[in-house]
Every structure is written in structure tokens, then in C-alpha cells.
PDB file of C-alpha atoms in Angstrom:
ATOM      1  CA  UNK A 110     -16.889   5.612  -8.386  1.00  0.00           C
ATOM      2  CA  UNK A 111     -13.321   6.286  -7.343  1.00  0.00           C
ATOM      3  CA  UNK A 112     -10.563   6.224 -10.027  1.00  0.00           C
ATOM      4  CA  UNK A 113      -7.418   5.228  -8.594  1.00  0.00           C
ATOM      5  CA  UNK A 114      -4.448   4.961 -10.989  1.00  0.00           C
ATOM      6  CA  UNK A 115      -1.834   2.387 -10.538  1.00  0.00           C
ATOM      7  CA  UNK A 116       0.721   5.056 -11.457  1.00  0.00           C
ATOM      8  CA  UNK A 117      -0.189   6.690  -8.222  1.00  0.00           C
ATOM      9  CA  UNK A 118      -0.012   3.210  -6.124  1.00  0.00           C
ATOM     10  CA  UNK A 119       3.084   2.877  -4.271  1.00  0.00           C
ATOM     11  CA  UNK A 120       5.046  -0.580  -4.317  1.00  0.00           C
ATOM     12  CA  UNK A 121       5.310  -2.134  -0.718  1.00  0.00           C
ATOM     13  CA  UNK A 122       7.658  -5.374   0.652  1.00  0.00           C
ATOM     14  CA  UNK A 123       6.025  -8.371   0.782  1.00  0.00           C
ATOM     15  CA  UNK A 124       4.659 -10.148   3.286  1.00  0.00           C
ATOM     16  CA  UNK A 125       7.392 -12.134   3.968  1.00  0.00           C
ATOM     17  CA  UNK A 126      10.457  -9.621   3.275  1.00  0.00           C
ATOM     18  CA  UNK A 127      12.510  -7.705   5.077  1.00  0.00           C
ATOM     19  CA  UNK A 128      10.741  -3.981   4.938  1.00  0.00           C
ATOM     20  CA  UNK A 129      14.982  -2.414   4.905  1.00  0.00           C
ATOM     21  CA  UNK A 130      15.634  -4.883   2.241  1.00  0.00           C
ATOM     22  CA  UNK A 131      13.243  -5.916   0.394  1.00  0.00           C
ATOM     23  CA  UNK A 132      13.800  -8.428  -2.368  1.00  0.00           C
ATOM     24  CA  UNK A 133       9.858  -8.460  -3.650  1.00  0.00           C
ATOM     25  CA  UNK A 134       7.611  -6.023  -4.049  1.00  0.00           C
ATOM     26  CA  UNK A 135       4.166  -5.695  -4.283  1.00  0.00           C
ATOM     27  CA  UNK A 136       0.951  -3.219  -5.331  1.00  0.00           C
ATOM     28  CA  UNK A 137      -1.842  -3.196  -3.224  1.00  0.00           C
ATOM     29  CA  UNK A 138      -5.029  -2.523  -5.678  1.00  0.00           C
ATOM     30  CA  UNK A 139      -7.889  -3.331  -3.626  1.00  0.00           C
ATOM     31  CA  UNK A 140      -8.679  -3.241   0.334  1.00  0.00           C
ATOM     32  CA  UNK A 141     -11.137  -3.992   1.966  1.00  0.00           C
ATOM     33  CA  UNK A 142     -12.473  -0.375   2.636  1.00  0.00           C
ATOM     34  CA  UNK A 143     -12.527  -0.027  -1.211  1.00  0.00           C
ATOM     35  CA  UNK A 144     -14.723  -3.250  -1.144  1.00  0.00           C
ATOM     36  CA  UNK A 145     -17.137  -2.684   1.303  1.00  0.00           C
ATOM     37  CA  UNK A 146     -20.454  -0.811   0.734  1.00  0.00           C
ATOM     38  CA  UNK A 147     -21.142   2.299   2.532  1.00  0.00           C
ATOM     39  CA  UNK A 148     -23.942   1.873   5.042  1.00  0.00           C
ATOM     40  CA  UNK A 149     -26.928   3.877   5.977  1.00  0.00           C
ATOM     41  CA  UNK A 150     -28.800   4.606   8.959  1.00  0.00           C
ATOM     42  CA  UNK A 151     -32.104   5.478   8.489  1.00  0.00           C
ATOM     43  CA  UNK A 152     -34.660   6.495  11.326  1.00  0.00           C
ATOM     44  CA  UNK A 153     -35.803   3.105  11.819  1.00  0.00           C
ATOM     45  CA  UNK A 154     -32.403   1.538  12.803  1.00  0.00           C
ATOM     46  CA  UNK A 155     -31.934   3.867  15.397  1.00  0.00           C
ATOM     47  CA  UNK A 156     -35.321   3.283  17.007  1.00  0.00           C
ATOM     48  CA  UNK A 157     -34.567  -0.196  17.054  1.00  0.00           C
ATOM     49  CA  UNK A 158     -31.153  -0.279  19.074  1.00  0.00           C
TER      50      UNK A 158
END
């Protein structure tokens, strides 16, 4: 497990602002690569391809 503070998260513009002016802002918490499981290849896959 990765602990990620949301001290250390940087606030981006929204979607819909202007990123020189923005007048919301957001914190991204979770992506999709933090999401996703990691995948292995074992032996068998690769015979297979």
C-alpha cells in the first residue's frame, strides 16, 4: 500500500476553467493507475502469445 497525503496533493483548475485564471480548483485523489492492479506474466502467458 501507498500512502499518499492530501497535504502533498497539489490543487489543479477544473475542467472547465481557464488554467491562467482559474476560478475553481480541484484535488485529484485517485487515478486510474492508482486503481488498477498490477499484472503478472507468468511462463504460461508467454507461451501462449
Amino acid at each position: 500500500m501507498k500512502i499518499i497525503r492530501a497535504s502533498d496533493i497539489q490543487f489543479v483548475p477544473a475542467s472547465h476553467e481557464d488554467p491562467k485564471n482559474p476560478g475553481v480548483l480541484k484535488k485529484i485523489m485517485l487515478t486510474y493507475n492508482h486503481c488498477r492492479k498490477p499484472r503478472t506474466v507468468s511462463a504460461r502467458d508467454e507461451c501462449n502469445q
